[in-house]
Tab-separated table of C-alpha atoms and ligand atoms in Angstrom:
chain	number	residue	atom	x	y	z
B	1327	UNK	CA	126.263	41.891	-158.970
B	1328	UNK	CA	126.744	42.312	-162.339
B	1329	UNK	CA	126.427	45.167	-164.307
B	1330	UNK	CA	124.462	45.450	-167.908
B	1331	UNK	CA	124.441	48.286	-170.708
B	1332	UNK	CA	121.770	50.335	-170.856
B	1333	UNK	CA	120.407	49.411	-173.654
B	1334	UNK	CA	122.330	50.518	-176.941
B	1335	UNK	CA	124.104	53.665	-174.490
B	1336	UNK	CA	127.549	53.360	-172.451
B	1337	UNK	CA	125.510	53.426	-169.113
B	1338	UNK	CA	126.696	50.614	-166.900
B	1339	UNK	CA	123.454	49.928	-164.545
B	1340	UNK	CA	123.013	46.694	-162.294
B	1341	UNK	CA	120.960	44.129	-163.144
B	1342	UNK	CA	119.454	44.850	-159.864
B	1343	UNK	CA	117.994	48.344	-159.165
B	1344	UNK	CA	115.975	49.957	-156.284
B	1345	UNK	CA	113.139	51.920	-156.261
B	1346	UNK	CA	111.045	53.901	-153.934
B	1347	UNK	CA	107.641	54.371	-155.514
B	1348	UNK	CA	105.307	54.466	-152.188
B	1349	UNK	CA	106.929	53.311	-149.620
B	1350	UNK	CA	109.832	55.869	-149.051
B	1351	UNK	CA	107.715	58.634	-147.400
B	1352	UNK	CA	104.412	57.223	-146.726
B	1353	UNK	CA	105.649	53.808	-144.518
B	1354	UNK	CA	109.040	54.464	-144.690
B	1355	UNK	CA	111.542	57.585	-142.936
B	1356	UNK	CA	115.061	58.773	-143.624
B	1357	UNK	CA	116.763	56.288	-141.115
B	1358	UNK	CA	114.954	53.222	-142.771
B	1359	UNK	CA	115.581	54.818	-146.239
B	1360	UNK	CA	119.314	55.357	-145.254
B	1361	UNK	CA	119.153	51.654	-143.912
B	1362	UNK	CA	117.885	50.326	-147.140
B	1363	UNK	CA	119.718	52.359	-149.260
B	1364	UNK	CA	123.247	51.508	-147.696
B	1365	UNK	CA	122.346	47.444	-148.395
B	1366	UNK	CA	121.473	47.526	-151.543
B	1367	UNK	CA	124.645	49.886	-152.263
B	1368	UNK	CA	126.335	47.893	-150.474
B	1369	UNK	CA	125.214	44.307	-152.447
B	1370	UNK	CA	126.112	46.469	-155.670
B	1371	UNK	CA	123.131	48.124	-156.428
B	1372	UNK	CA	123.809	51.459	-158.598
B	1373	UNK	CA	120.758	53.069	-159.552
B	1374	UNK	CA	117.839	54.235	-157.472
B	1375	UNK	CA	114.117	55.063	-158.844
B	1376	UNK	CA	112.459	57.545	-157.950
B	1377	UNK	CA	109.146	59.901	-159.731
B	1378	UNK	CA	107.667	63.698	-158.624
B	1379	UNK	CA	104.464	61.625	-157.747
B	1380	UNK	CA	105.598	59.303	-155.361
B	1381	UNK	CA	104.145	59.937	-151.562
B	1382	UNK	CA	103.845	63.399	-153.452
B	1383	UNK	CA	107.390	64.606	-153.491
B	1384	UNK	CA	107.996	63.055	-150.491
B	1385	UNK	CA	109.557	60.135	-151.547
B	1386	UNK	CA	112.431	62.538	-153.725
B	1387	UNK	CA	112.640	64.272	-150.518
B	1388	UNK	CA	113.318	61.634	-148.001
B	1389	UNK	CA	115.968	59.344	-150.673
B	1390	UNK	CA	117.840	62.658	-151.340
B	1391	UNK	CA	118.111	63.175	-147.231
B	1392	UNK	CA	119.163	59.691	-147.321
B	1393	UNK	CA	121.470	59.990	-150.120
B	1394	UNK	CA	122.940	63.274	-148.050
B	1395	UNK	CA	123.629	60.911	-144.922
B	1396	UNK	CA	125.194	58.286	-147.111
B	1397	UNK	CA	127.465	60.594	-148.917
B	1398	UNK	CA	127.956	58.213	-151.864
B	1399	UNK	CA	130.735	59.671	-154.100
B	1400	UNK	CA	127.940	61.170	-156.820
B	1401	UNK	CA	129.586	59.193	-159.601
B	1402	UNK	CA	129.433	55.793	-158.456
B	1403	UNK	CA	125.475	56.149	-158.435
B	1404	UNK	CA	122.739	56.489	-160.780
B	1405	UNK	CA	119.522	58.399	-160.127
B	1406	UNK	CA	116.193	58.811	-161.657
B	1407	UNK	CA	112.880	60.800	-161.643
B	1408	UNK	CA	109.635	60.435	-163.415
B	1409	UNK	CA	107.829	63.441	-165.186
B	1410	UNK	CA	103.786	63.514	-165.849
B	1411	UNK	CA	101.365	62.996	-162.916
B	1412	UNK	CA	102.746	65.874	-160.721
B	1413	UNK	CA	103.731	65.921	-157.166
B	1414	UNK	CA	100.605	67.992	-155.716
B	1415	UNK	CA	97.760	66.038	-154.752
B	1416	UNK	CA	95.364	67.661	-157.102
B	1417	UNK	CA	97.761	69.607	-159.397
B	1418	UNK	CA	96.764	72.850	-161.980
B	1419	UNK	CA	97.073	72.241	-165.261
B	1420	UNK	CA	100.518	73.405	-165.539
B	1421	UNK	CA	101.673	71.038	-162.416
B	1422	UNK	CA	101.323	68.241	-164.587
B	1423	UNK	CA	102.086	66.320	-168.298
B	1424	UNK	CA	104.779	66.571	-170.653
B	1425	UNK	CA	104.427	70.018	-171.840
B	1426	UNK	CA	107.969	71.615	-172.199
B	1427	UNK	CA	106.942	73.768	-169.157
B	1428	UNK	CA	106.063	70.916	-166.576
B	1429	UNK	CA	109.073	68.834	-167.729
B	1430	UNK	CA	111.662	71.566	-167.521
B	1431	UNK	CA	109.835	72.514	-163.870
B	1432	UNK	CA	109.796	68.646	-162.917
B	1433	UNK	CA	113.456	68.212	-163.395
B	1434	UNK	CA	113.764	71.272	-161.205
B	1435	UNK	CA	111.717	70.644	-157.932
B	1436	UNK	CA	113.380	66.430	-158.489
B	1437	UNK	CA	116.934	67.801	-158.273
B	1438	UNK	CA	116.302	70.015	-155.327
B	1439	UNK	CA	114.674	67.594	-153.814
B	1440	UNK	CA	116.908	64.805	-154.101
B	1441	UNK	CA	119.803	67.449	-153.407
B	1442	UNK	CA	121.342	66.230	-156.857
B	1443	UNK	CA	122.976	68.907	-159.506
B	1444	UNK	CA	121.522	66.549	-162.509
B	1445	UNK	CA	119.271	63.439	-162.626
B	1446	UNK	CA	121.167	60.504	-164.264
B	1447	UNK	CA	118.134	59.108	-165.590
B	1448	UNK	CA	114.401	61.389	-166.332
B	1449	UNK	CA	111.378	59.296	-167.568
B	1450	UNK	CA	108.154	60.393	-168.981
B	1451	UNK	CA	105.945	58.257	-166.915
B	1452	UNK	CA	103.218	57.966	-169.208
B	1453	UNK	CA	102.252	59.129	-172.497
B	1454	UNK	CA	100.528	62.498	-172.204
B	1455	UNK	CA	97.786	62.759	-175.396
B	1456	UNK	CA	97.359	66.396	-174.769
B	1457	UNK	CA	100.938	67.190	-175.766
B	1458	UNK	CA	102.983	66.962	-179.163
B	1459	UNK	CA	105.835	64.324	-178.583
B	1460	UNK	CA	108.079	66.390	-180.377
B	1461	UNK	CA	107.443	69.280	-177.463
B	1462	UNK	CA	108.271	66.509	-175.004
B	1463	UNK	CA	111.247	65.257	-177.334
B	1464	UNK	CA	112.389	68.620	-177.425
B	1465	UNK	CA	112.018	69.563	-174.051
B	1466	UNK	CA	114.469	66.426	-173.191
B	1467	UNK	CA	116.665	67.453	-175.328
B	1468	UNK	CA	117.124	70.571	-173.877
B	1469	UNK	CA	117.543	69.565	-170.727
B	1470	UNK	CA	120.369	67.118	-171.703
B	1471	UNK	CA	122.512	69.805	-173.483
B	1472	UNK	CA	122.244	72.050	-170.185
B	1473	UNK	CA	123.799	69.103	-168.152
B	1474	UNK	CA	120.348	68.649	-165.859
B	1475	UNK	CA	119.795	65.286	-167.588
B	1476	UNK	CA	122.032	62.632	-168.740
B	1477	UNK	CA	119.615	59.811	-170.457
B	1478	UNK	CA	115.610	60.279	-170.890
B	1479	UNK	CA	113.339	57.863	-171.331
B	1480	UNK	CA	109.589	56.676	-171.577
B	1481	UNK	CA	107.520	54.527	-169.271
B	1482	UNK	CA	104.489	52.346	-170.868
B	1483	UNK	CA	104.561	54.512	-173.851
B	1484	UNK	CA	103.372	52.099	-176.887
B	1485	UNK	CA	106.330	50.690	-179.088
B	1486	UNK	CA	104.603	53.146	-181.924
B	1487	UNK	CA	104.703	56.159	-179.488
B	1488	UNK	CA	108.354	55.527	-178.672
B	1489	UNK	CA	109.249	55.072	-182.347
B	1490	UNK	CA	107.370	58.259	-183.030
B	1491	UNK	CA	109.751	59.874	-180.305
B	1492	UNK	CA	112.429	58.190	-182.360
B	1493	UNK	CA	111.236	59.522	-185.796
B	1494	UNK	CA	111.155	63.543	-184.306
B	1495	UNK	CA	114.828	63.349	-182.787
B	1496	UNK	CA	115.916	62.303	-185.822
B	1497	UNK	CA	113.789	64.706	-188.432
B	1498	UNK	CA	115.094	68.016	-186.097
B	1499	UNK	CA	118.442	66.382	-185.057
B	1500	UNK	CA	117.294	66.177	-181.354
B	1501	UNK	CA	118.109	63.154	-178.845
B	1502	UNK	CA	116.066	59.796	-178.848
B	1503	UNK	CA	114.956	58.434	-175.498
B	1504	UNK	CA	117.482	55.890	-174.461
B	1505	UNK	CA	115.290	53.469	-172.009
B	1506	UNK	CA	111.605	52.788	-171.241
B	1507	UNK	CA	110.478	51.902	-167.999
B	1508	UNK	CA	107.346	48.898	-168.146
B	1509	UNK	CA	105.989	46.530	-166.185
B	1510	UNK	CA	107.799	42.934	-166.244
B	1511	UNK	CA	107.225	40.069	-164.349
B	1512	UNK	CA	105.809	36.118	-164.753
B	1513	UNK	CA	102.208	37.263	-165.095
B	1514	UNK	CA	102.766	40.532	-167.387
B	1515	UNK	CA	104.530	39.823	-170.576
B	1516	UNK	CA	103.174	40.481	-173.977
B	1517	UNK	CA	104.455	44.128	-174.622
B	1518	UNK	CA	107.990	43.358	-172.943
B	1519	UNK	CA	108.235	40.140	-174.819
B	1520	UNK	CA	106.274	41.349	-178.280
B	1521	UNK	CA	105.439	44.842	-178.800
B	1522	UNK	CA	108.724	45.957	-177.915
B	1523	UNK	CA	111.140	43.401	-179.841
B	1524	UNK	CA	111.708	45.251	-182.443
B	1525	UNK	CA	113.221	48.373	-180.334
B	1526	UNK	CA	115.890	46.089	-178.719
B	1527	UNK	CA	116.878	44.993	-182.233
B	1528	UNK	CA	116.374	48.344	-184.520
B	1529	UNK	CA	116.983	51.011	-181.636
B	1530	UNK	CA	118.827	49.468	-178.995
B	1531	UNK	CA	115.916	50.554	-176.384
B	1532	UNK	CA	117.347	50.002	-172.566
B	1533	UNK	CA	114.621	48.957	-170.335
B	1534	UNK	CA	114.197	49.528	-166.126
B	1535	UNK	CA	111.463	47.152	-165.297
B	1536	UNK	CA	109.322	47.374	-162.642
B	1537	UNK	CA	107.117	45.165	-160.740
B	1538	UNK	CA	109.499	41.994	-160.947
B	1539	UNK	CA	107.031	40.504	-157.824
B	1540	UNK	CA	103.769	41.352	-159.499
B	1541	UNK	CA	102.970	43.768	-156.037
B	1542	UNK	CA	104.170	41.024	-153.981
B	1543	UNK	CA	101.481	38.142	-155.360
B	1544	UNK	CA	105.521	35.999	-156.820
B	1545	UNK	CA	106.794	36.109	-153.538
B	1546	UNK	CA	104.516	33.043	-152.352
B	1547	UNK	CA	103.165	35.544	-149.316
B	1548	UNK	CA	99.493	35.610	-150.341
B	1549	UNK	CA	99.364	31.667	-151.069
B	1550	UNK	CA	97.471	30.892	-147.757
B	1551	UNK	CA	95.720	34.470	-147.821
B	1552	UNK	CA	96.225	37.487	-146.541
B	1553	UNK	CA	98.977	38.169	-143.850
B	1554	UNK	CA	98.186	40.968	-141.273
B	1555	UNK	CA	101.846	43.089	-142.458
B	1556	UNK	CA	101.307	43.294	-145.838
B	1557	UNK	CA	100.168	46.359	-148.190
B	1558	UNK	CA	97.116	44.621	-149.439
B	1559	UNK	CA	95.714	45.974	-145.757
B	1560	UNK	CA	96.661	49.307	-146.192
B	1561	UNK	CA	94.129	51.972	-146.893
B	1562	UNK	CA	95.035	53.098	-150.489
B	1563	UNK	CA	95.855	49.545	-151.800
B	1564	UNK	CA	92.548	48.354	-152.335
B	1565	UNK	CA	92.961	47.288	-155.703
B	1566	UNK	CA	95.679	45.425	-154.348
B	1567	UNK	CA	92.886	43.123	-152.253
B	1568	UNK	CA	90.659	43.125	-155.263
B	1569	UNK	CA	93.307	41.743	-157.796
B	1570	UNK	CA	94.339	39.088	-154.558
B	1571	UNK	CA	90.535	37.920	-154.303
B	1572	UNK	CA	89.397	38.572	-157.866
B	1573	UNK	CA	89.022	34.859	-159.977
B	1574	UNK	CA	91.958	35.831	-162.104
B	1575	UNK	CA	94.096	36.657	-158.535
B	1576	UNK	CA	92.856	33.490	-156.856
B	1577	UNK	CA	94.109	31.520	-160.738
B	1578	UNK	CA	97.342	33.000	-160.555
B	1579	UNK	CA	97.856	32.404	-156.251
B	1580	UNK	CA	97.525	29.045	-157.635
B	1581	UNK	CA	100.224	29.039	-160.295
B	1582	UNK	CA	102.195	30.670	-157.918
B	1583	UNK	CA	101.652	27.948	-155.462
B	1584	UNK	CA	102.872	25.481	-158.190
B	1585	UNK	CA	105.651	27.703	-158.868
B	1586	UNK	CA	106.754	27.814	-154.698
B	1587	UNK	CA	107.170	23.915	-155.234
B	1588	UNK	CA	109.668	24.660	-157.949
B	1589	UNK	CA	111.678	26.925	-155.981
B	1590	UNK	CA	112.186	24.324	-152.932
B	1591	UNK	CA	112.958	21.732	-154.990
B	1592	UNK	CA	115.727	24.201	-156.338
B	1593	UNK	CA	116.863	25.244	-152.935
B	1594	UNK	CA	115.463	28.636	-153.395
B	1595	UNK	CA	112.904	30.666	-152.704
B	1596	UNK	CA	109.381	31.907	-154.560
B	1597	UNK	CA	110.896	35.532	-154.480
B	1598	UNK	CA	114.433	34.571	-155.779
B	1599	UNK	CA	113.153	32.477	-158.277
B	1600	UNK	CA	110.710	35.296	-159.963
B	1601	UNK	CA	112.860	38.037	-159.991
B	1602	UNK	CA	115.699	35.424	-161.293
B	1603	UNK	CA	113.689	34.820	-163.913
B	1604	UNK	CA	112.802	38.446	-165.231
B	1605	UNK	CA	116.736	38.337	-165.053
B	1606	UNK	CA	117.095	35.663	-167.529
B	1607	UNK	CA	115.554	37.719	-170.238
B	1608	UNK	CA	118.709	39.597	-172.033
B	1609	UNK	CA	116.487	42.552	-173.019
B	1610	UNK	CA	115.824	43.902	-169.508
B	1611	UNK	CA	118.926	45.928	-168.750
B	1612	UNK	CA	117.894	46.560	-164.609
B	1613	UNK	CA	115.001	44.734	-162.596
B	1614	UNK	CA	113.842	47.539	-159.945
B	1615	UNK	CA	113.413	45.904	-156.613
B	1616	UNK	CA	110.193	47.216	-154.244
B	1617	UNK	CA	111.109	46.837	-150.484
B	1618	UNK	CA	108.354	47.988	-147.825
B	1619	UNK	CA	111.368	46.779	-144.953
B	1620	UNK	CA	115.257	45.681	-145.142
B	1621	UNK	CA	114.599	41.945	-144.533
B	1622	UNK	CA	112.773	42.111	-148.133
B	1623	UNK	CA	115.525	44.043	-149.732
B	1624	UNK	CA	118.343	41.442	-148.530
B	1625	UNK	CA	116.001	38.619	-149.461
B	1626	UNK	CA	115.337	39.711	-153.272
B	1627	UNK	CA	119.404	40.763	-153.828
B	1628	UNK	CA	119.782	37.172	-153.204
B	1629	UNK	CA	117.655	36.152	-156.512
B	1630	UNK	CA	121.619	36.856	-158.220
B	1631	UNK	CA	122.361	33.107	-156.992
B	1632	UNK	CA	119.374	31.716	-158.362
B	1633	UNK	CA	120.133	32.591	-161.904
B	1634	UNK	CA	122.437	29.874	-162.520
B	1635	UNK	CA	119.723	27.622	-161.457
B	1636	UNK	CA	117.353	28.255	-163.927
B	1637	UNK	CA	118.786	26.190	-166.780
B	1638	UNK	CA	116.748	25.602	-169.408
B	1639	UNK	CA	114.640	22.245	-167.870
B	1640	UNK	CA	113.684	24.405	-165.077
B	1641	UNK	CA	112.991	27.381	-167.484
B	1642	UNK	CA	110.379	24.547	-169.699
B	1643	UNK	CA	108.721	24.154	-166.518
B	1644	UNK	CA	108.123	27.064	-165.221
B	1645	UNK	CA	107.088	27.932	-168.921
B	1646	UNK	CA	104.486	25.021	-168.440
B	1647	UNK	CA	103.102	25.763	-165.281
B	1648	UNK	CA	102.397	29.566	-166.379
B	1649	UNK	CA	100.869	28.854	-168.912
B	1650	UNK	CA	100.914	32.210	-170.778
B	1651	UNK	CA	103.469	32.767	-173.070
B	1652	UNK	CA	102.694	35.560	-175.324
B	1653	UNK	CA	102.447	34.724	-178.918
B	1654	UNK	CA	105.289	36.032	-181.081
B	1655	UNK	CA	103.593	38.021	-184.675
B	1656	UNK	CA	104.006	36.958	-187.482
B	1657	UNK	CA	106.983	38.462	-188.697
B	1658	UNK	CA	108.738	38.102	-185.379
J	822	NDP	P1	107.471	44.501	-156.601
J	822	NDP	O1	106.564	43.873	-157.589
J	822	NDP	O2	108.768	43.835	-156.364
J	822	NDP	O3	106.669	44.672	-155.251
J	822	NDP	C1	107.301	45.145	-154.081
J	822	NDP	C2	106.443	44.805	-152.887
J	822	NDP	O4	106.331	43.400	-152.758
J	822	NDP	C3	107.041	45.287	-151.579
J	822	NDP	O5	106.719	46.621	-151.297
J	822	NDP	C4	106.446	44.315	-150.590
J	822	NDP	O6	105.075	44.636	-150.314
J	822	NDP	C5	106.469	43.029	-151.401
J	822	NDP	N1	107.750	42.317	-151.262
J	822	NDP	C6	108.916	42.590	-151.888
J	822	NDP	N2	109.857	41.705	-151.564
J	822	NDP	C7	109.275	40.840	-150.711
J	822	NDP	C8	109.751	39.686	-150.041
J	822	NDP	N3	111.004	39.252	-150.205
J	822	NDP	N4	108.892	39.012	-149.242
J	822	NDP	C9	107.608	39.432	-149.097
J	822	NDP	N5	107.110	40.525	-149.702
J	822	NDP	C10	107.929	41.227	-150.510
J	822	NDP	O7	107.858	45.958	-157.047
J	822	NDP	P2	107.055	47.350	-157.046
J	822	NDP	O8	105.704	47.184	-157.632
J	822	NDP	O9	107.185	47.988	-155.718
J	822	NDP	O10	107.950	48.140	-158.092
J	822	NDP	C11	109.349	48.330	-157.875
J	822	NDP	C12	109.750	49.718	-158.280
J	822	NDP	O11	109.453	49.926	-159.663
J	822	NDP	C13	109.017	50.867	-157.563
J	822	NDP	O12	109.589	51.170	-156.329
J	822	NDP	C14	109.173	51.991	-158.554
J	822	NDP	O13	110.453	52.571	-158.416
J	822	NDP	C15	109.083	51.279	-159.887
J	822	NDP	N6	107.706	51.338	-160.428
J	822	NDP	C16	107.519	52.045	-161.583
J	822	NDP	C17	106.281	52.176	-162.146
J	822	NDP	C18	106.133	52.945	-163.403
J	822	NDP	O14	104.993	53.227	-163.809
J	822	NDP	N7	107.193	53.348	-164.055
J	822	NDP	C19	105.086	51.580	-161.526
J	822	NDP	C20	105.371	50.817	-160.320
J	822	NDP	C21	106.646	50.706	-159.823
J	822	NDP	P3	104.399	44.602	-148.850
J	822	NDP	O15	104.228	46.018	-148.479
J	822	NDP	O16	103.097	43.912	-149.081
J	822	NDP	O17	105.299	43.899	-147.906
């Protein structure tokens, strides 16, 4: 494992990350998290995802009794939570957004939960349009010069949002986020690869990206349908199914079919190859890995050997079989 800045900051994350999101607490219980958790620590993994809404709180709840059984010293490990959609299944008003209140109360209820004195990393998980970003900037802020937080960030805020997050920390001298969490992978590209170019270059943004298997369509499972195990069966993931049998899904099974092919002729396998590939791009500072089971987990830390194997042929024609590389502007 190796280990990349976070963006522009000292934070030493690795290039592989694990996160939670659903599974932990809805398909998944302490002895399975612990499981999962020791592996990926174990394979080098230092930083572990987490939000308030997952499995509603649950999924704080169960990694922070998993992090208690594992007993990792607390500085060798990184750990996040995500502010906005709150953790109640049909929250009040004040259970949910960026206002300073819900952040600051957030934070709270994530640290108890995931039995932590401070979160190393807090996100804002979306944009909230019913709150000043400077409230939200300050309310960070704060929260860093108490010691609860060490880094915030954003999470598929626009590249003007973020620099308007920028432009407030500097006008009342507060703290800029220092990451943004978006989607990455082989079939979503243009605001990792455009919108955001600039903030690598001007601000040094860090990024966490999530989604590296497109929900599981890049690991090859769903090119002869729809296997019995998977998510795209469980009640809640129907637009899973949808975006599987839709004409765009069945267009991109296809590419990914094409794209299996490469992988065997490499050695490797459909997995490996796609998260290998978000790797490749020097802007993402930590690819979160999704795991619904152990076997997964231990499968996708092995896309590490398959990033010497992408050399720049095999780059051209995966390039070529995708199809959709996003147009640069003008100025860019
Ligand atoms: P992926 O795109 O990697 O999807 C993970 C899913 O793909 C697994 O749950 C599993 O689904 C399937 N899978 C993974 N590995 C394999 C394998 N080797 N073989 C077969 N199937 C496999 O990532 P996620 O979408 O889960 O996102 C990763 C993390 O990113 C989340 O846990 C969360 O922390 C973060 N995230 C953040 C978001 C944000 O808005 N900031 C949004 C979404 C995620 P199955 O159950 O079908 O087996």
């Amino acid at each position: 494992m190796e280990y990349r800045r976070l963006g522009k900051s000292g934070l030493q994350v690795s290039e592989l990350s694990f996160g939670s999101w659903v599974t932990f607490g809805n398909q998944v219980d302490v002895d399975s998290a612990v499981e999962i958790m020791k592996a990926a620590y174990d394979g080098g993994v230092n930083f572990f995802d987490n939000a308030e809404t997952y499995a509603h709180g649950q999924s704080e709840q169960v990694m922070g009794a998993a992090l208690k059984k594992l007993n990792f010293p607390r500085d060798s490990y990184i750990v996040s939570s995500k502010v906005m959609f709150g953790s109640e299944k049909e929250p009040k008003p004040t259970q949910k957004g960026l206002s300073r209140k819900h952040v600051y109360e957030a934070a709270h209820q994530a640290m108890q939960r995931l039995g932590v004195d401070y979160l190393d990393l807090y996100f804002c998980h979306r944009p909230d349009p019913n709150v000043p970003i400077e409230e939200t900037v300050r309310a960070m802020t704060e929260l860093i010069w108490q010691g609860k937080v060490l880094y915030w960030g954003t999470s598929e805020w626009s590249a003007q949002q973020i620099m308007e997050a920028y432009s407030a920390a500097r006008q009342y001298n507060l703290i800029p986020p220092t990451m943004e969490q978006p989607e990455y992978n082989m079939f979503h590209r243009e605001r990792f690869e455009v919108e955001y170019k600039r903030l690598y270059e001007q601000v040094g943004l860090g990024t966490t990206i999530w989604s590296p298997l497109a929900s599981g369509v890049l690991t090859g499972k769903y090119n002869d349908g729809i296997p019995a195990d998977s998510r795209a069966n469980v009640p809640g993931y129907e637009w899973l199914k949808s975006r599987l049998t839709s004409p765009e899904g069945q267009q991109r099974i296809e590419k990914v079919r094409k794209l299996t092919r490469v992988a065997k002729d490499l050695g490797t396998t459909m997995p490996r190859l796609a998260i290998a590939w978000t790797l490749k791009n020097p802007n993402v500072s930590t690819v979160i890995l999704g795991a619904s089971r152990l076997s997964q987990l231990v499968e996708n830390l092995k896309a590490l050997e398959a990033v010497p194997m992408l050399t720049e042929d095999v780059m051209m024609k995966i390039e070529e079989i995708l199809d959709n590389k996003p147009k640069q502007m003008a100025s860019q």
